[in-house]
mmCIF file of C-alpha atoms and ligand atoms in Angstrom:
data_model
loop_
_atom_site.group_PDB
_atom_site.id
_atom_site.type_symbol
_atom_site.label_atom_id
_atom_site.label_comp_id
_atom_site.label_asym_id
_atom_site.label_seq_id
_atom_site.Cartn_x
_atom_site.Cartn_y
_atom_site.Cartn_z
ATOM 1 C CA MET A 15 8.470 -11.957 -6.276
ATOM 2 C CA ASP A 16 7.561 -9.442 -3.570
ATOM 3 C CA ASN A 17 11.061 -8.021 -3.816
ATOM 4 C CA TRP A 18 10.812 -7.758 -7.579
ATOM 5 C CA LEU A 19 7.489 -5.952 -7.265
ATOM 6 C CA GLU A 20 8.898 -3.532 -4.748
ATOM 7 C CA ALA A 21 12.031 -2.918 -6.782
ATOM 8 C CA LEU A 22 10.135 -2.430 -10.048
ATOM 9 C CA PRO A 23 10.521 1.235 -11.059
ATOM 10 C CA LYS A 24 7.072 2.793 -11.207
ATOM 11 C CA ALA A 25 5.070 5.835 -12.223
ATOM 12 C CA ASP A 26 1.852 7.002 -10.571
ATOM 13 C CA LEU A 27 -0.068 9.356 -12.862
ATOM 14 C CA HIS A 28 -3.283 9.594 -10.858
ATOM 15 C CA LEU A 29 -2.698 10.560 -7.247
ATOM 16 C CA HIS A 30 -4.822 13.018 -5.267
ATOM 17 C CA LEU A 31 -3.103 15.239 -2.722
ATOM 18 C CA ASP A 32 -6.050 15.109 -0.307
ATOM 19 C CA GLY A 33 -6.156 11.326 -0.700
ATOM 20 C CA CYS A 34 -2.655 10.676 0.610
ATOM 21 C CA VAL A 35 -2.504 12.560 3.907
ATOM 22 C CA LYS A 36 -0.762 10.524 6.608
ATOM 23 C CA PRO A 37 -2.784 10.183 9.848
ATOM 24 C CA GLY A 38 0.216 11.291 11.921
ATOM 25 C CA THR A 39 0.522 14.410 9.786
ATOM 26 C CA LEU A 40 -3.158 15.251 10.213
ATOM 27 C CA LEU A 41 -2.700 14.961 13.989
ATOM 28 C CA ALA A 42 0.306 17.295 13.881
ATOM 29 C CA LEU A 43 -1.510 19.826 11.675
ATOM 30 C CA ALA A 44 -4.557 19.732 13.985
ATOM 31 C CA ALA A 45 -2.470 20.134 17.137
ATOM 32 C CA ALA A 46 -0.621 23.154 15.726
ATOM 33 C CA ARG A 47 -3.905 24.771 14.696
ATOM 34 C CA GLY A 48 -5.988 23.925 17.774
ATOM 35 C CA TYR A 49 -8.381 21.916 15.594
ATOM 36 C CA PRO A 50 -10.298 19.127 17.347
ATOM 37 C CA LEU A 51 -10.027 15.596 15.930
ATOM 38 C CA PRO A 52 -11.988 12.539 17.105
ATOM 39 C CA ALA A 53 -8.813 10.566 17.947
ATOM 40 C CA ASP A 54 -5.396 11.356 19.374
ATOM 41 C CA ASN A 55 -3.272 8.670 17.723
ATOM 42 C CA PRO A 56 -2.729 7.615 14.075
ATOM 43 C CA GLU A 57 -4.221 4.157 14.511
ATOM 44 C CA ASP A 58 -7.547 5.406 15.868
ATOM 45 C CA LEU A 59 -7.649 8.289 13.404
ATOM 46 C CA LEU A 60 -7.127 6.107 10.319
ATOM 47 C CA PRO A 61 -10.755 4.817 10.100
ATOM 48 C CA TYR A 62 -11.902 8.429 9.627
ATOM 49 C CA MET A 63 -9.504 8.781 6.690
ATOM 50 C CA GLN A 64 -9.703 5.348 5.076
ATOM 51 C CA VAL A 65 -12.582 3.252 3.757
ATOM 52 C CA GLU A 66 -13.041 -0.334 4.849
ATOM 53 C CA GLU A 67 -12.197 -3.029 2.357
ATOM 54 C CA ASP A 68 -15.878 -3.445 1.465
ATOM 55 C CA CYS A 69 -16.636 0.277 1.102
ATOM 56 C CA ASP A 70 -20.409 0.544 0.565
ATOM 57 C CA SER A 71 -20.671 3.547 -1.745
ATOM 58 C CA LEU A 72 -19.061 6.456 -3.522
ATOM 59 C CA LYS A 73 -20.499 8.753 -0.848
ATOM 60 C CA THR A 74 -18.722 6.898 1.985
ATOM 61 C CA TYR A 75 -15.565 7.186 -0.104
ATOM 62 C CA LEU A 76 -15.917 10.927 -0.756
ATOM 63 C CA ASP A 77 -16.664 11.700 2.912
ATOM 64 C CA LYS A 78 -13.048 10.835 3.723
ATOM 65 C CA PHE A 79 -11.874 13.922 1.813
ATOM 66 C CA GLY A 80 -14.211 16.187 3.764
ATOM 67 C CA PHE A 81 -12.467 14.982 6.893
ATOM 68 C CA VAL A 82 -8.976 16.181 5.894
ATOM 69 C CA LEU A 83 -9.761 19.285 3.815
ATOM 70 C CA PRO A 84 -10.300 21.680 6.781
ATOM 71 C CA LEU A 85 -6.665 21.091 7.758
ATOM 72 C CA MET A 86 -5.292 21.696 4.242
ATOM 73 C CA GLN A 87 -6.072 25.403 4.034
ATOM 74 C CA ASP A 88 -2.688 27.051 4.480
ATOM 75 C CA THR A 89 0.699 27.121 2.778
ATOM 76 C CA GLU A 90 2.526 25.090 5.398
ATOM 77 C CA ALA A 91 -0.056 22.279 5.498
ATOM 78 C CA LEU A 92 -0.281 22.000 1.700
ATOM 79 C CA ALA A 93 3.490 21.997 1.283
ATOM 80 C CA ARG A 94 3.947 19.344 3.966
ATOM 81 C CA VAL A 95 1.330 16.993 2.526
ATOM 82 C CA ALA A 96 2.776 17.465 -0.980
ATOM 83 C CA GLU A 97 6.294 16.705 0.224
ATOM 84 C CA GLU A 98 5.023 13.587 1.967
ATOM 85 C CA ALA A 99 3.249 12.439 -1.188
ATOM 86 C CA VAL A 100 6.704 12.284 -2.771
ATOM 87 C CA GLU A 101 8.148 10.543 0.289
ATOM 88 C CA GLN A 102 5.465 7.834 0.117
ATOM 89 C CA ALA A 103 5.978 7.361 -3.630
ATOM 90 C CA ALA A 104 9.724 6.956 -3.089
ATOM 91 C CA ALA A 105 9.036 4.107 -0.645
ATOM 92 C CA HIS A 106 7.527 2.192 -3.581
ATOM 93 C CA ASN A 107 10.248 3.014 -6.082
ATOM 94 C CA CYS A 108 8.229 5.475 -8.095
ATOM 95 C CA LEU A 109 10.519 7.333 -10.484
ATOM 96 C CA TYR A 110 7.806 9.796 -11.326
ATOM 97 C CA ILE A 111 4.469 10.960 -9.941
ATOM 98 C CA GLU A 112 1.809 13.417 -10.998
ATOM 99 C CA VAL A 113 0.032 14.734 -7.918
ATOM 100 C CA ARG A 114 -3.292 16.468 -8.462
ATOM 101 C CA PHE A 115 -5.453 18.751 -6.384
ATOM 102 C CA ALA A 116 -8.240 21.315 -6.708
ATOM 103 C CA PRO A 117 -6.871 24.665 -5.468
ATOM 104 C CA ALA A 118 -10.404 26.079 -5.103
ATOM 105 C CA LEU A 119 -11.006 23.593 -2.273
ATOM 106 C CA HIS A 120 -8.096 25.084 -0.334
ATOM 107 C CA THR A 121 -9.103 28.738 -0.186
ATOM 108 C CA ASP A 122 -11.321 28.715 2.955
ATOM 109 C CA GLU A 123 -8.744 30.582 5.022
ATOM 110 C CA GLY A 124 -7.668 33.193 2.524
ATOM 111 C CA LEU A 125 -5.282 31.387 0.177
ATOM 112 C CA SER A 126 -5.781 32.267 -3.489
ATOM 113 C CA ALA A 127 -5.823 29.524 -6.145
ATOM 114 C CA ASP A 128 -2.319 30.638 -7.116
ATOM 115 C CA GLY A 129 -1.214 30.615 -3.479
ATOM 116 C CA ALA A 130 -2.480 27.060 -3.054
ATOM 117 C CA ILE A 131 -0.720 25.957 -6.265
ATOM 118 C CA ALA A 132 2.519 27.650 -5.169
ATOM 119 C CA ALA A 133 2.357 25.880 -1.780
ATOM 120 C CA ALA A 134 1.782 22.452 -3.343
ATOM 121 C CA LEU A 135 4.631 23.060 -5.821
ATOM 122 C CA ALA A 136 6.984 24.096 -3.010
ATOM 123 C CA GLY A 137 6.215 20.835 -1.195
ATOM 124 C CA LEU A 138 6.743 18.741 -4.327
ATOM 125 C CA ARG A 139 10.103 20.443 -4.936
ATOM 126 C CA ARG A 140 11.197 19.718 -1.369
ATOM 127 C CA GLY A 141 10.135 16.115 -1.884
ATOM 128 C CA GLU A 142 12.034 15.858 -5.181
ATOM 129 C CA ALA A 143 15.209 17.125 -3.506
ATOM 130 C CA ALA A 144 14.849 14.849 -0.486
ATOM 131 C CA TYR A 145 13.694 11.615 -2.141
ATOM 132 C CA GLY A 146 14.922 11.710 -5.743
ATOM 133 C CA VAL A 147 11.471 11.220 -7.290
ATOM 134 C CA THR A 148 10.409 13.525 -10.121
ATOM 135 C CA ALA A 149 7.069 15.080 -9.125
ATOM 136 C CA ARG A 150 4.720 17.257 -11.141
ATOM 137 C CA LEU A 151 1.379 18.888 -10.362
ATOM 138 C CA ILE A 152 -1.999 18.613 -12.103
ATOM 139 C CA VAL A 153 -4.511 21.344 -11.270
ATOM 140 C CA ILE A 154 -8.129 20.220 -10.930
ATOM 141 C CA CYS A 155 -11.338 22.100 -11.754
ATOM 142 C CA MET A 156 -14.425 20.859 -9.920
ATOM 143 C CA ARG A 157 -17.636 19.847 -11.695
ATOM 144 C CA HIS A 158 -19.809 21.533 -9.075
ATOM 145 C CA HIS A 159 -18.004 24.854 -9.629
ATOM 146 C CA GLY A 160 -19.014 27.319 -12.332
ATOM 147 C CA GLU A 161 -16.777 29.141 -14.823
ATOM 148 C CA GLU A 162 -16.352 32.038 -12.387
ATOM 149 C CA ILE A 163 -14.249 29.694 -10.224
ATOM 150 C CA ASN A 164 -12.871 27.247 -12.797
ATOM 151 C CA VAL A 165 -11.566 29.733 -15.362
ATOM 152 C CA PRO A 166 -9.363 31.568 -12.823
ATOM 153 C CA VAL A 167 -8.115 28.156 -11.607
ATOM 154 C CA VAL A 168 -7.140 27.232 -15.169
ATOM 155 C CA ARG A 169 -5.443 30.611 -15.626
ATOM 156 C CA ALA A 170 -3.488 30.081 -12.398
ATOM 157 C CA ALA A 171 -2.395 26.659 -13.714
ATOM 158 C CA ILE A 172 -1.375 28.168 -17.065
ATOM 159 C CA ALA A 173 0.729 30.793 -15.276
ATOM 160 C CA ARG A 174 2.800 28.013 -13.702
ATOM 161 C CA HIS A 175 2.771 25.613 -16.668
ATOM 162 C CA GLY A 176 6.351 24.490 -17.141
ATOM 163 C CA GLN A 177 7.250 25.429 -13.573
ATOM 164 C CA GLY A 178 5.928 22.238 -12.020
ATOM 165 C CA VAL A 179 2.339 22.348 -13.255
ATOM 166 C CA VAL A 180 1.922 19.978 -16.211
ATOM 167 C CA ALA A 181 -1.821 19.721 -16.844
ATOM 168 C CA VAL A 182 -5.367 20.567 -15.840
ATOM 169 C CA ASP A 183 -8.128 18.147 -14.892
ATOM 170 C CA LEU A 184 -11.844 18.046 -14.149
ATOM 171 C CA ALA A 185 -13.161 16.025 -11.194
ATOM 172 C CA GLY A 186 -16.283 15.694 -9.084
ATOM 173 C CA ASP A 187 -19.854 14.667 -9.705
ATOM 174 C CA GLU A 188 -19.823 13.451 -13.342
ATOM 175 C CA ALA A 189 -23.425 12.303 -13.332
ATOM 176 C CA SER A 190 -24.938 15.718 -12.451
ATOM 177 C CA HIS A 191 -22.563 18.026 -14.356
ATOM 178 C CA PRO A 192 -22.016 17.056 -18.008
ATOM 179 C CA ALA A 193 -19.067 18.211 -20.102
ATOM 180 C CA GLU A 194 -21.050 20.921 -21.896
ATOM 181 C CA LYS A 195 -20.872 23.146 -18.787
ATOM 182 C CA PHE A 196 -17.049 23.172 -18.941
ATOM 183 C CA ARG A 197 -16.427 23.796 -22.625
ATOM 184 C CA GLY A 198 -15.507 27.456 -22.040
ATOM 185 C CA THR A 199 -13.163 26.602 -19.189
ATOM 186 C CA PHE A 200 -11.218 24.040 -21.195
ATOM 187 C CA VAL A 201 -11.062 26.214 -24.303
ATOM 188 C CA VAL A 202 -8.921 28.546 -22.173
ATOM 189 C CA ALA A 203 -6.628 25.593 -21.354
ATOM 190 C CA ARG A 204 -6.441 24.399 -24.966
ATOM 191 C CA GLU A 205 -5.632 27.855 -26.294
ATOM 192 C CA ALA A 206 -2.750 28.091 -23.825
ATOM 193 C CA GLY A 207 -1.468 24.639 -24.829
ATOM 194 C CA ILE A 208 -1.608 23.115 -21.356
ATOM 195 C CA PRO A 209 -2.462 19.393 -21.516
ATOM 196 C CA ILE A 210 -5.823 18.137 -20.269
ATOM 197 C CA THR A 211 -6.878 14.960 -18.484
ATOM 198 C CA ILE A 212 -10.486 14.475 -17.394
ATOM 199 C CA HIS A 213 -12.136 12.220 -14.811
ATOM 200 C CA ALA A 214 -14.772 10.435 -16.911
ATOM 201 C CA GLY A 215 -16.462 7.059 -17.204
ATOM 202 C CA GLU A 216 -16.076 6.395 -13.487
ATOM 203 C CA ALA A 217 -19.344 7.439 -11.793
ATOM 204 C CA ALA A 218 -21.179 7.956 -15.078
ATOM 205 C CA GLY A 219 -21.405 6.171 -18.400
ATOM 206 C CA PRO A 220 -19.040 5.946 -21.385
ATOM 207 C CA PHE A 221 -20.617 8.884 -23.210
ATOM 208 C CA ASN A 222 -18.763 11.177 -20.804
ATOM 209 C CA VAL A 223 -15.478 9.786 -22.067
ATOM 210 C CA ARG A 224 -16.294 10.762 -25.643
ATOM 211 C CA GLU A 225 -17.332 14.231 -24.434
ATOM 212 C CA ALA A 226 -14.114 14.595 -22.457
ATOM 213 C CA VAL A 227 -11.997 13.823 -25.524
ATOM 214 C CA GLU A 228 -14.079 15.514 -28.236
ATOM 215 C CA SER A 229 -15.553 18.531 -26.435
ATOM 216 C CA LEU A 230 -12.976 19.252 -23.751
ATOM 217 C CA GLY A 231 -9.770 18.094 -25.461
ATOM 218 C CA ALA A 232 -8.656 15.447 -22.963
ATOM 219 C CA ALA A 233 -5.364 13.761 -23.894
ATOM 220 C CA ARG A 234 -5.821 11.211 -21.109
ATOM 221 C CA ILE A 235 -8.839 9.929 -19.199
ATOM 222 C CA GLY A 236 -9.079 9.532 -15.438
ATOM 223 C CA HIS A 237 -10.498 6.018 -14.934
ATOM 224 C CA GLY A 238 -12.679 5.502 -18.059
ATOM 225 C CA ILE A 239 -13.462 2.114 -16.617
ATOM 226 C CA ARG A 240 -17.087 2.155 -17.768
ATOM 227 C CA LEU A 241 -16.027 2.292 -21.432
ATOM 228 C CA ARG A 242 -16.733 -1.425 -21.581
ATOM 229 C CA GLU A 243 -20.443 -0.558 -21.726
ATOM 230 C CA ASP A 244 -19.833 0.801 -25.229
ATOM 231 C CA PRO A 245 -17.511 -1.504 -27.232
ATOM 232 C CA GLU A 246 -17.465 0.866 -30.215
ATOM 233 C CA LEU A 247 -16.327 3.768 -28.062
ATOM 234 C CA LEU A 248 -13.768 1.541 -26.333
ATOM 235 C CA ALA A 249 -12.336 0.705 -29.776
ATOM 236 C CA TRP A 250 -12.305 4.419 -30.656
ATOM 237 C CA ILE A 251 -10.321 5.208 -27.482
ATOM 238 C CA ARG A 252 -7.964 2.313 -28.245
ATOM 239 C CA ASP A 253 -7.369 3.462 -31.821
ATOM 240 C CA ARG A 254 -6.734 7.045 -30.718
ATOM 241 C CA ARG A 255 -4.199 5.739 -28.139
ATOM 242 C CA VAL A 256 -5.832 7.754 -25.336
ATOM 243 C CA PRO A 257 -4.253 6.504 -22.092
ATOM 244 C CA LEU A 258 -6.678 5.483 -19.344
ATOM 245 C CA GLU A 259 -5.583 6.236 -15.785
ATOM 246 C CA LEU A 260 -7.044 3.141 -14.110
ATOM 247 C CA CYS A 261 -7.068 2.980 -10.316
ATOM 248 C CA PRO A 262 -8.208 -0.603 -9.608
ATOM 249 C CA THR A 263 -8.530 -0.604 -5.799
ATOM 250 C CA SER A 264 -10.300 2.752 -5.786
ATOM 251 C CA ASN A 265 -12.575 1.827 -8.732
ATOM 252 C CA ILE A 266 -13.804 -1.225 -6.833
ATOM 253 C CA GLN A 267 -14.308 0.681 -3.582
ATOM 254 C CA THR A 268 -16.326 3.442 -5.258
ATOM 255 C CA LYS A 269 -18.388 0.769 -7.026
ATOM 256 C CA ALA A 270 -17.403 1.969 -10.498
ATOM 257 C CA VAL A 271 -16.724 -1.770 -10.884
ATOM 258 C CA ALA A 272 -18.460 -4.383 -8.721
ATOM 259 C CA SER A 273 -15.490 -6.580 -7.860
ATOM 260 C CA TRP A 274 -12.010 -7.725 -8.872
ATOM 261 C CA ASP A 275 -13.571 -10.565 -10.871
ATOM 262 C CA ASP A 276 -15.599 -8.016 -12.777
ATOM 263 C CA TYR A 277 -12.698 -5.607 -13.374
ATOM 264 C CA PRO A 278 -11.955 -5.418 -17.128
ATOM 265 C CA LEU A 279 -8.269 -4.596 -16.777
ATOM 266 C CA ARG A 280 -6.957 -7.736 -18.471
ATOM 267 C CA ARG A 281 -9.597 -7.392 -21.192
ATOM 268 C CA TYR A 282 -8.611 -3.803 -21.939
ATOM 269 C CA TYR A 283 -4.940 -4.703 -21.926
ATOM 270 C CA ASP A 284 -5.346 -7.701 -24.230
ATOM 271 C CA ALA A 285 -7.501 -5.624 -26.578
ATOM 272 C CA GLY A 286 -4.661 -3.111 -26.921
ATOM 273 C CA VAL A 287 -6.242 -0.275 -24.935
ATOM 274 C CA TYR A 288 -3.569 2.096 -23.579
ATOM 275 C CA ILE A 289 -3.919 1.531 -19.828
ATOM 276 C CA THR A 290 -1.941 2.799 -16.869
ATOM 277 C CA VAL A 291 -2.368 1.672 -13.255
ATOM 278 C CA ASN A 292 -2.389 4.177 -10.431
ATOM 279 C CA THR A 293 -3.242 4.604 -6.737
ATOM 280 C CA ASP A 294 -5.810 7.467 -6.833
ATOM 281 C CA ASN A 295 -5.841 7.882 -3.023
ATOM 282 C CA PRO A 296 -3.305 5.830 -1.056
ATOM 283 C CA THR A 297 -4.639 6.782 2.391
ATOM 284 C CA VAL A 298 -8.363 6.681 1.579
ATOM 285 C CA SER A 299 -8.042 3.398 -0.351
ATOM 286 C CA GLY A 300 -5.370 1.828 1.834
ATOM 287 C CA THR A 301 -3.184 1.189 -1.172
ATOM 288 C CA ASP A 302 0.166 2.015 -2.771
ATOM 289 C CA MET A 303 1.841 1.338 -6.129
ATOM 290 C CA THR A 304 3.386 -1.953 -4.961
ATOM 291 C CA ARG A 305 -0.048 -3.236 -3.901
ATOM 292 C CA GLU A 306 -1.616 -2.210 -7.197
ATOM 293 C CA CYS A 307 1.155 -4.041 -9.082
ATOM 294 C CA GLN A 308 0.728 -7.044 -6.814
ATOM 295 C CA ALA A 309 -2.998 -7.117 -7.632
ATOM 296 C CA LEU A 310 -2.185 -7.176 -11.350
ATOM 297 C CA VAL A 311 -0.051 -10.251 -10.816
ATOM 298 C CA THR A 312 -2.378 -12.160 -8.491
ATOM 299 C CA ARG A 313 -5.754 -11.103 -9.912
ATOM 300 C CA PHE A 314 -4.965 -10.808 -13.617
ATOM 301 C CA GLY A 315 -1.899 -12.983 -14.106
ATOM 302 C CA PHE A 316 0.346 -10.169 -15.283
ATOM 303 C CA THR A 317 3.927 -11.253 -15.859
ATOM 304 C CA LEU A 318 6.750 -9.107 -14.610
ATOM 305 C CA ALA A 319 7.645 -8.227 -18.204
ATOM 306 C CA GLU A 320 4.067 -7.072 -18.805
ATOM 307 C CA LEU A 321 4.157 -4.978 -15.634
ATOM 308 C CA ALA A 322 7.408 -3.371 -16.697
ATOM 309 C CA GLY A 323 5.821 -2.575 -20.071
ATOM 310 C CA LEU A 324 2.843 -1.015 -18.329
ATOM 311 C CA MET A 325 5.060 1.223 -16.180
ATOM 312 C CA ARG A 326 7.120 2.286 -19.189
ATOM 313 C CA GLY A 327 3.877 3.113 -20.974
ATOM 314 C CA ALA A 328 2.841 5.249 -18.022
ATOM 315 C CA LEU A 329 6.067 7.247 -18.257
ATOM 316 C CA GLU A 330 5.442 7.735 -21.971
ATOM 317 C CA ALA A 331 1.877 8.883 -21.212
ATOM 318 C CA SER A 332 3.092 11.308 -18.562
ATOM 319 C CA PHE A 333 2.827 15.062 -18.994
ATOM 320 C CA ALA A 334 6.480 15.565 -18.003
ATOM 321 C CA GLU A 335 8.466 18.028 -20.131
ATOM 322 C CA PRO A 336 10.031 16.153 -23.131
ATOM 323 C CA PRO A 337 13.674 16.226 -21.909
ATOM 324 C CA VAL A 338 12.561 15.160 -18.419
ATOM 325 C CA LYS A 339 10.529 12.329 -19.912
ATOM 326 C CA GLU A 340 13.491 11.154 -22.007
ATOM 327 C CA ALA A 341 15.734 11.121 -18.941
ATOM 328 C CA LEU A 342 13.101 9.226 -16.961
ATOM 329 C CA LEU A 343 12.739 6.610 -19.694
ATOM 330 C CA ARG A 344 16.525 6.126 -19.791
ATOM 331 C CA LYS A 345 16.625 5.754 -16.017
ATOM 332 C CA PHE A 346 13.713 3.314 -16.176
ATOM 333 C CA ASP A 347 15.429 1.157 -18.818
ATOM 334 C CA GLU A 348 18.656 1.064 -16.795
ATOM 335 C CA LYS A 349 16.802 -0.003 -13.653
ATOM 336 C CA ILE A 350 14.883 -2.704 -15.504
ATOM 337 C CA ALA A 351 18.109 -4.030 -17.067
ATOM 338 C CA ARG A 352 19.681 -4.171 -13.612
ATOM 339 C CA LEU A 353 16.622 -5.955 -12.186
ATOM 340 C CA ARG A 354 16.777 -8.519 -15.001
ATOM 341 C CA ASN A 355 20.492 -9.142 -14.341
ATOM 342 C CA ASP A 356 19.872 -9.551 -10.632
ATOM 343 C CA SER A 357 17.046 -12.021 -11.159
ATOM 344 C CA THR A 358 19.075 -14.116 -13.667
ATOM 345 C CA ARG A 359 21.950 -14.214 -11.190
ATOM 346 C CA GLU A 360 19.584 -15.500 -8.512
ATOM 347 C CA ASP A 361 18.233 -18.282 -10.790
HETATM 348 ZN ZN1 LIG B 12 -9.184 10.792 -9.262
#
């Protein structure tokens, strides 16, 4: 079964650029920039970049990003990490990934938001050429930033919509910064016709999910795991076919959900909620798409056919350009047919 899980074609729709930096890469970036790090080999550096299996809080989790961000402030570093995000996805047979990042967190050394976006796109393109994975970029606005930062970020995303950028997002402290504050920012996105996904219902309650869809125009929801606290709203999301970008390992580590036993993934799925399963932050969470799929099988009894359906649904929920999406779905169906043939031959 391990082989089947590895070979299963996959899509990762929720993947943070600053959450998938390889320790060896951080060492190389630091060495080239004369930046001191507390370890001189990948193994000893990893604990600074990755939470332990029983991560104690969201704060411990978020601190891991603060550790890598100082070294992701120039074109070369951003492009390299983006290219390696594609490389890592290819190792798990992802056909398609949407990598996301907040350009405003990468401007400490003079890059503009557009410069940061251009660098990330250049890296993704290099990765696409080298590893055969289709990769697109989602541009994030931060909840602790005001319109004076977020509106220019959205405009920079709009300027490259269709050239690798596929959507805009909102991330950060959901509990302290409600949707209302971002209405103006996302009106700019809506008027330009760039799709919107919003982190909501992760660190704060289900009401944020309704706000994200109704006030901000979200077509997908990042996480949304706390929707179970409001069955009526969960049904509303189900009926509207709003895809949830679930990230099981991460959601448990950040304490959005207490444990695997408590994780409502099977319940959502059986109730007909449109779910997708993603990594969020492979390095920080110590995960990858194969592991997430494995967890669905061992923790929630997903069959391989159900997993394949979930991955196909993720491709359909993707923000890829329509002809690209059609080609990806064809490729996916061919790979699944081949996998089925191979497994029957083995029986
Ligand atoms: Zn996220």
